[in-house]
Short mmCIF file of C-alpha atoms in Angstrom, two decimals:
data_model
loop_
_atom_site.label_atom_id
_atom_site.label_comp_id
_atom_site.label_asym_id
_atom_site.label_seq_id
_atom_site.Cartn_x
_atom_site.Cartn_y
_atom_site.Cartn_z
CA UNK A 1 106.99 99.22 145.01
CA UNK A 2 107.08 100.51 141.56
CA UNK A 3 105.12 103.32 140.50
CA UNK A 4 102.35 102.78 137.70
CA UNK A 5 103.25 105.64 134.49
CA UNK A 6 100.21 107.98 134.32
CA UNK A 7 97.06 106.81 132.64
CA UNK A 8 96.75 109.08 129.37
CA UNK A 9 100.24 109.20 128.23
CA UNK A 10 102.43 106.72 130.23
CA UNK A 11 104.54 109.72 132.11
CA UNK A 12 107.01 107.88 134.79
CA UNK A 13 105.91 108.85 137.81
CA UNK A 14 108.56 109.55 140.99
CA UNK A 15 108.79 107.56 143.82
CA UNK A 16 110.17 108.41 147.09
CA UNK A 17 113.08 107.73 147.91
CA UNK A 18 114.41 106.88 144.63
CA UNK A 19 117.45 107.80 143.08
CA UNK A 20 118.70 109.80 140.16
CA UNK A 21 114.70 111.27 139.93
CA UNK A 22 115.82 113.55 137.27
CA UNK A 23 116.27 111.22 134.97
CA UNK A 24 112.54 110.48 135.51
CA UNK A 25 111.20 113.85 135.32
CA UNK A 26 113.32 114.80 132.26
CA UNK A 27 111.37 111.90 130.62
CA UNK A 28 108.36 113.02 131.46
CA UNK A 29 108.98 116.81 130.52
CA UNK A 30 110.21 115.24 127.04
CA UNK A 31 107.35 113.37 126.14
CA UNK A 32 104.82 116.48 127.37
CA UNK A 33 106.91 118.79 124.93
CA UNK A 34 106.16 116.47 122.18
CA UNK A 35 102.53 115.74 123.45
CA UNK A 36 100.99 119.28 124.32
CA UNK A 37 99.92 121.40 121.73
CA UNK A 38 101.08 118.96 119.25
CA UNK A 39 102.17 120.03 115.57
CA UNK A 40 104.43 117.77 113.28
CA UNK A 41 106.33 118.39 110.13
CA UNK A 42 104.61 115.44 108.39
CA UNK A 43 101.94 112.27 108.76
CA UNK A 44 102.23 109.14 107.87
CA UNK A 45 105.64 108.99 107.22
CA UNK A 46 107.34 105.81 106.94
CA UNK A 47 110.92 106.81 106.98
CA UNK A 48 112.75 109.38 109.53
CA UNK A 49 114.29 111.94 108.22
CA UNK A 50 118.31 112.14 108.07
CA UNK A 51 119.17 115.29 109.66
CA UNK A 52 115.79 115.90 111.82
CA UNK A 53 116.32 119.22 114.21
CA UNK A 54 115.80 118.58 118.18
CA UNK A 55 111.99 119.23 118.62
CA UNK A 56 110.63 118.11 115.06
CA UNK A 57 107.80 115.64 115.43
CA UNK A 58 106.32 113.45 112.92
CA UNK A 59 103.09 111.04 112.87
CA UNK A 60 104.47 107.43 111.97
CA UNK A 61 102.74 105.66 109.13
CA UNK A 62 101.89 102.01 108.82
CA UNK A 63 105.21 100.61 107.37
CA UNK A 64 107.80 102.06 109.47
CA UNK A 65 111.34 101.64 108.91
CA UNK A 66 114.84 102.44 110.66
CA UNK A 67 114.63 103.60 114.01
CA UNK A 68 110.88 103.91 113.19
CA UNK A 69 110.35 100.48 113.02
CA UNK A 70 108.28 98.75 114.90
CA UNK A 71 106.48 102.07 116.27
CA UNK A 72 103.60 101.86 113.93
CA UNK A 73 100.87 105.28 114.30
CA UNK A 74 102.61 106.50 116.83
CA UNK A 75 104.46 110.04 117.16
CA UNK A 76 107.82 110.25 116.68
CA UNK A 77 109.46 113.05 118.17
CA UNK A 78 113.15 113.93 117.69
CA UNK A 79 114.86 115.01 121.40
CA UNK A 80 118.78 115.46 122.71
CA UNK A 81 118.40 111.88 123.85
CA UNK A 82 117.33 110.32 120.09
CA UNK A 83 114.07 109.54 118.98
CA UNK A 84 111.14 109.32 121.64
CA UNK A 85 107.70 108.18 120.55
CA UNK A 86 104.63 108.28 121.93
CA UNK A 87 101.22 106.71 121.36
CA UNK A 88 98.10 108.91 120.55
CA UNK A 89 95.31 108.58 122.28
CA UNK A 90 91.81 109.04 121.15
CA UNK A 91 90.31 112.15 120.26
CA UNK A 92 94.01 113.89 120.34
CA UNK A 93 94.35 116.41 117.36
CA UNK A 94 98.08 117.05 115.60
CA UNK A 95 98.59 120.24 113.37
CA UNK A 96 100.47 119.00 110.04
CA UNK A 97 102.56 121.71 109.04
CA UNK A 98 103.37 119.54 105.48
CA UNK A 99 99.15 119.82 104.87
CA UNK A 100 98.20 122.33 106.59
CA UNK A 101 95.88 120.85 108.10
CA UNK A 102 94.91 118.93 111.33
CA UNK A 103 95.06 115.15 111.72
CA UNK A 104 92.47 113.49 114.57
CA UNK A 105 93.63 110.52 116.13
CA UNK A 106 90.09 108.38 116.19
CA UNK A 107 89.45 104.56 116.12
CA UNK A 108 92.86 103.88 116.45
CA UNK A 109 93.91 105.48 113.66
CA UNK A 110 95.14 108.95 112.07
CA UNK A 111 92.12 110.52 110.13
CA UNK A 112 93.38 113.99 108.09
CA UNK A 113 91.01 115.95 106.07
CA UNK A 114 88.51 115.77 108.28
CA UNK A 115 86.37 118.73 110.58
CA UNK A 116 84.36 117.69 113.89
CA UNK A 117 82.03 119.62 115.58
CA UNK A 118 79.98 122.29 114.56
CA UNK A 119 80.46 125.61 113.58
CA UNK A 120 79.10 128.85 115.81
CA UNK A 121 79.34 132.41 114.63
CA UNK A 122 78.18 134.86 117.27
CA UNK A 123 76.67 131.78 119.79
CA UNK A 124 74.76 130.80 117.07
CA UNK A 125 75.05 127.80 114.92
CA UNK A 126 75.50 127.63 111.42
CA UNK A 127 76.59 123.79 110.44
CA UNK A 128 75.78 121.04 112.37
CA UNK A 129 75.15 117.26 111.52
CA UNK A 130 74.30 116.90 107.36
CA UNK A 131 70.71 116.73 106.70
CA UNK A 132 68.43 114.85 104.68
CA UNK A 133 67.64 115.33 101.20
CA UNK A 134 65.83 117.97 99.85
CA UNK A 135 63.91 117.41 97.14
CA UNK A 136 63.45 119.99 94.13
CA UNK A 137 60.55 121.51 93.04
CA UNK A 138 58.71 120.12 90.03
CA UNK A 139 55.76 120.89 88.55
CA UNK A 140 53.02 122.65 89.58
CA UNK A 141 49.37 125.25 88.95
CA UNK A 142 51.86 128.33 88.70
CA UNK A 143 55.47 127.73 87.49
CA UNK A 144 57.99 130.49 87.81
CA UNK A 145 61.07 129.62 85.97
CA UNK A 146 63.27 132.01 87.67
CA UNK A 147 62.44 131.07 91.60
CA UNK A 148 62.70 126.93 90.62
CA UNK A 149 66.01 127.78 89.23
CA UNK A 150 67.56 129.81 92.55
CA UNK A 151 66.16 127.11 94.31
CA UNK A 152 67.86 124.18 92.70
CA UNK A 153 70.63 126.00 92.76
CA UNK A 154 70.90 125.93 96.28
CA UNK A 155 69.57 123.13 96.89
CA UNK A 156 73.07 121.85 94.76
CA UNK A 157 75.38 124.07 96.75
CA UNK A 158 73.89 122.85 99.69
CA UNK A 159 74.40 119.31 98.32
CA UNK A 160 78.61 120.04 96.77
CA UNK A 161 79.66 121.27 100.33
CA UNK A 162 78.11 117.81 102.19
CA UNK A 163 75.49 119.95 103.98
CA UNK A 164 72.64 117.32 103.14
CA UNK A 165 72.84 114.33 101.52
CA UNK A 166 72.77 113.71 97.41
CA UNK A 167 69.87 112.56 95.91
#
């Protein structure tokens, strides 16, 4: 009877009585080093590098080439033993080091640039989901030039940082 590889991310699993079992958990400590807490030197890279240094990881993009080939949106992590890859599952967030930045594997693909969530400060929260328009005042008994202008202008911060929707 052969052991099933974990669900999530397709560690081999020991078996008793088997031999050389070191060889299996040294697989499975290599892919959790590339796997937990993630961070890679680059995304979407096509090529791998020449001289990568035991530990570097990189996010493979969609035309991969050389050893990469074939391994399409996967990670590609560089170990003692060569290259090891490993395929992201969803929801799993990758620091970029090259961006700065964090890439979110969703949908079956690699989004960057991209925040989730909302944001708390002190339990309470300050952005959540993007609202609705809001439409700017116009006319009027009693204009006050002063007030309409503070309040179109932040009504048109609001809408440059994606807080509510553009009329």
């Amino acid at each position: 009877m052969t052991a099933s590889p974990t669900p999530r991310l397709s560690l081999p699993l020991l078996e008793p009585g088997q031999s050389q079992k070191e060889m299996f958990h040294n697989e499975a400590l290599a892919v959790l080093d590339i796997a937990v807490q993630a961070a890679v030197v680059a995304a979407m890279a096509d090529v791998p590098p020449a001289a990568p240094a035991i530990g570097q990881c990189w996010i493979v993009g969609a035309a991969p080439q050389g050893d990469w080939a074939g391994h399409a949106g996967k990670l590609a992590g560089w170990t003692e033993g060569g290259w090891r890859f490993l395929m992201a599952g969803e929801g799993m967030q990758i620091w970029v080091a090259a961006d700065q930045a964090f890439a979110v594997h969703t949908g079956g693909a690699w989004v960057q640039g991209r925040t989730y969530g909302r944001v708390f400060i002190e339990g309470k929260q300050i952005v959540g989901p993007r609202a609705t328009n809001i439409a700017e005042p116009t006319g009027g008994m009693t204009v006050d030039a002063e007030a309409r202008r503070a309040i179109s202008a932040v009504v048109q911060t609001l809408r440059l940082h994606g807080l509510i929707e553009a009329s």
